[in-house]
Amino acid sequence: MKTQIFKIVTVVLLAFGSLTGSASAKADNGFFVLSTLALHFENFDERNAFTPGVGWEYSPSRKLGWNVGTLSDSFGYQSYYGGINYATRAVLYNRVRLLVGLNVVHKQFKKNGDPETKVLPFPALEVKMSKFAVLNISGSPAIDYGDQKNNAVLFFQYKLQIR
């Protein structure tokens, strides 16, 4: 059931992306994303830091964008994500942007636990390293509500502009 919901969300995001990716969209707004590391603030010795994965992100400055991808989560489960984002204009010599958004994430949140699907906020700092390469530092803050507890984590992604 949750996998079907995620597939529907992914199709909607891809359709939204194809509409926003029309001729008016610039090529430098699209990124091939390579997920690399996940640094947890608690129980880091019980989790994998290397979290390989791939994805696609469309993030035009000062407009709504989207992202979708898959990666091996901190426990080795093949997880999926998709969501929307908003990127600020670039500052500091046109090299730094901030992104904020919401992601639907299907992953294993607890050691030896079942995979779950949750909606999580994701703030991100994007640093342009070269004309085509970007380092993205994102993550999710620790969230406690009801009987839910999410560990705070920083994700490092290497993004390539495909032209």
Short mmCIF file of C-alpha atoms in Angstrom, two decimals:
data_model
loop_
_atom_site.label_atom_id
_atom_site.label_comp_id
_atom_site.label_asym_id
_atom_site.label_seq_id
_atom_site.Cartn_x
_atom_site.Cartn_y
_atom_site.Cartn_z
CA MET A 1 0.00 0.00 0.00
CA LYS A 2 2.69 2.50 1.00
CA THR A 3 4.77 1.58 -2.04
CA GLN A 4 1.75 2.28 -4.26
CA ILE A 5 1.26 5.66 -2.60
CA PHE A 6 4.90 6.49 -3.18
CA LYS A 7 4.67 5.46 -6.83
CA ILE A 8 1.64 7.72 -7.30
CA VAL A 9 3.46 10.64 -5.65
CA THR A 10 6.48 10.00 -7.90
CA VAL A 11 4.35 10.00 -11.06
CA VAL A 12 2.67 13.25 -9.99
CA LEU A 13 6.05 14.85 -9.30
CA LEU A 14 7.43 13.72 -12.65
CA ALA A 15 4.33 15.06 -14.41
CA PHE A 16 4.70 18.34 -12.51
CA GLY A 17 8.35 18.41 -13.53
CA SER A 18 7.59 17.85 -17.19
CA LEU A 19 5.15 20.76 -17.09
CA THR A 20 7.65 23.04 -15.36
CA GLY A 21 10.47 21.69 -17.52
CA SER A 22 9.07 23.25 -20.70
CA ALA A 23 10.99 25.49 -23.06
CA SER A 24 10.92 28.32 -20.54
CA ALA A 25 12.96 26.29 -18.04
CA LYS A 26 16.71 26.80 -18.00
CA ALA A 27 19.03 23.80 -18.35
CA ASP A 28 20.98 24.77 -15.24
CA ASN A 29 17.96 24.13 -13.00
CA GLY A 30 18.15 20.33 -13.44
CA PHE A 31 20.59 18.17 -11.49
CA PHE A 32 21.61 14.53 -11.54
CA VAL A 33 22.01 13.79 -7.82
CA LEU A 34 24.47 11.33 -6.27
CA SER A 35 23.76 10.65 -2.61
CA THR A 36 26.94 10.00 -0.68
CA LEU A 37 26.95 10.38 3.12
CA ALA A 38 24.50 10.53 6.02
CA LEU A 39 25.82 11.76 9.36
CA HIS A 40 23.53 11.05 12.30
CA PHE A 41 23.69 13.02 15.53
CA GLU A 42 22.58 10.10 17.72
CA ASN A 43 23.44 6.39 17.53
CA PHE A 44 25.84 7.02 14.64
CA ASP A 45 27.79 3.86 15.52
CA GLU A 46 24.69 1.76 14.66
CA ARG A 47 24.17 3.33 11.23
CA ASN A 48 25.90 3.33 7.85
CA ALA A 49 27.47 6.67 6.97
CA PHE A 50 27.92 5.73 3.29
CA THR A 51 24.47 5.90 1.67
CA PRO A 52 24.86 5.52 -2.11
CA GLY A 53 21.98 6.59 -4.29
CA VAL A 54 20.82 8.49 -7.35
CA GLY A 55 18.12 11.01 -8.05
CA TRP A 56 16.99 13.98 -10.07
CA GLU A 57 16.31 17.49 -8.83
CA TYR A 58 14.70 20.43 -10.58
CA SER A 59 15.29 23.56 -8.50
CA PRO A 60 14.89 26.90 -10.25
CA SER A 61 15.75 29.93 -8.14
CA ARG A 62 12.75 31.70 -6.60
CA LYS A 63 10.26 29.13 -7.93
CA LEU A 64 8.83 25.79 -6.89
CA GLY A 65 10.83 22.75 -7.90
CA TRP A 66 10.84 19.03 -7.17
CA ASN A 67 13.14 16.12 -6.42
CA VAL A 68 12.90 12.35 -6.60
CA GLY A 69 15.38 9.57 -5.96
CA THR A 70 16.43 6.37 -4.28
CA LEU A 71 19.29 5.50 -1.95
CA SER A 72 20.51 2.89 0.49
CA ASP A 73 19.46 4.25 3.88
CA SER A 74 21.48 4.15 7.09
CA PHE A 75 20.44 0.54 7.75
CA GLY A 76 20.98 -0.73 4.20
CA TYR A 77 17.30 -0.62 3.16
CA GLN A 78 16.65 0.64 -0.40
CA SER A 79 14.67 3.79 0.34
CA TYR A 80 12.81 6.24 -1.89
CA TYR A 81 12.04 9.93 -1.67
CA GLY A 82 10.18 12.59 -3.59
CA GLY A 83 9.08 16.08 -2.79
CA ILE A 84 8.86 19.76 -3.58
CA ASN A 85 11.37 22.51 -2.91
CA TYR A 86 11.86 26.25 -3.13
CA ALA A 87 15.31 27.68 -3.85
CA THR A 88 16.46 31.22 -3.08
CA ARG A 89 18.50 33.23 -5.52
CA ALA A 90 22.24 32.60 -5.40
CA VAL A 91 24.34 34.82 -3.09
CA LEU A 92 28.02 35.09 -2.11
CA TYR A 93 29.54 35.48 -5.56
CA ASN A 94 26.63 33.56 -7.07
CA ARG A 95 27.80 30.33 -5.34
CA VAL A 96 25.39 29.67 -2.43
CA ARG A 97 21.64 29.01 -2.38
CA LEU A 98 19.24 27.89 0.33
CA LEU A 99 16.53 25.35 -0.38
CA VAL A 100 13.53 24.47 1.76
CA GLY A 101 10.99 21.80 1.06
CA LEU A 102 8.99 18.77 2.06
CA ASN A 103 9.79 15.19 1.09
CA VAL A 104 7.76 12.01 1.23
CA VAL A 105 10.32 9.47 2.43
CA HIS A 106 9.91 5.68 2.49
CA LYS A 107 12.72 4.14 4.50
CA GLN A 108 13.66 2.17 7.58
CA PHE A 109 13.69 4.71 10.40
CA LYS A 110 14.59 2.34 13.27
CA LYS A 111 17.16 -0.40 13.57
CA ASN A 112 15.50 -3.78 12.82
CA GLY A 113 12.23 -1.89 12.26
CA ASP A 114 9.82 -2.05 9.37
CA PRO A 115 10.08 0.56 6.61
CA GLU A 116 7.74 3.52 7.02
CA THR A 117 6.55 6.39 4.86
CA LYS A 118 6.71 9.87 6.39
CA VAL A 119 6.55 13.48 5.26
CA LEU A 120 9.68 15.30 6.45
CA PRO A 121 10.91 18.86 6.11
CA PHE A 122 14.25 19.33 4.45
CA PRO A 123 16.32 22.47 4.65
CA ALA A 124 19.39 22.50 2.39
CA LEU A 125 22.48 24.58 1.71
CA GLU A 126 23.75 24.37 -1.85
CA VAL A 127 27.35 25.35 -2.65
CA LYS A 128 28.44 25.67 -6.28
CA MET A 129 31.86 24.04 -6.64
CA SER A 130 32.32 24.55 -10.39
CA LYS A 131 30.27 25.39 -13.47
CA PHE A 132 28.60 21.96 -13.44
CA ALA A 133 29.17 20.57 -9.89
CA VAL A 134 27.28 21.43 -6.72
CA LEU A 135 27.59 20.16 -3.13
CA ASN A 136 24.25 19.91 -1.37
CA ILE A 137 24.15 19.69 2.43
CA SER A 138 20.64 18.82 3.53
CA GLY A 139 18.93 16.82 6.16
CA SER A 140 16.13 16.53 8.58
CA PRO A 141 16.01 17.95 12.09
CA ALA A 142 15.10 15.76 15.05
CA ILE A 143 11.29 15.63 15.13
CA ASP A 144 9.38 14.42 18.15
CA TYR A 145 5.59 14.26 18.06
CA GLY A 146 3.20 11.72 19.48
CA ASP A 147 4.94 8.36 19.54
CA GLN A 148 7.20 9.34 16.60
CA LYS A 149 10.89 10.15 16.99
CA ASN A 150 13.19 10.95 14.09
CA ASN A 151 16.92 11.22 14.52
CA ALA A 152 18.55 14.41 13.25
CA VAL A 153 20.72 13.74 10.21
CA LEU A 154 22.83 15.61 7.65
CA PHE A 155 22.92 14.32 4.07
CA PHE A 156 25.67 15.19 1.64
CA GLN A 157 24.84 15.02 -2.04
CA TYR A 158 26.96 15.71 -5.10
CA LYS A 159 24.87 17.24 -7.86
CA LEU A 160 25.80 17.49 -11.54
CA GLN A 161 24.13 19.83 -13.99
CA ILE A 162 23.27 17.94 -17.15
CA ARG A 163 23.07 20.14 -20.25
#
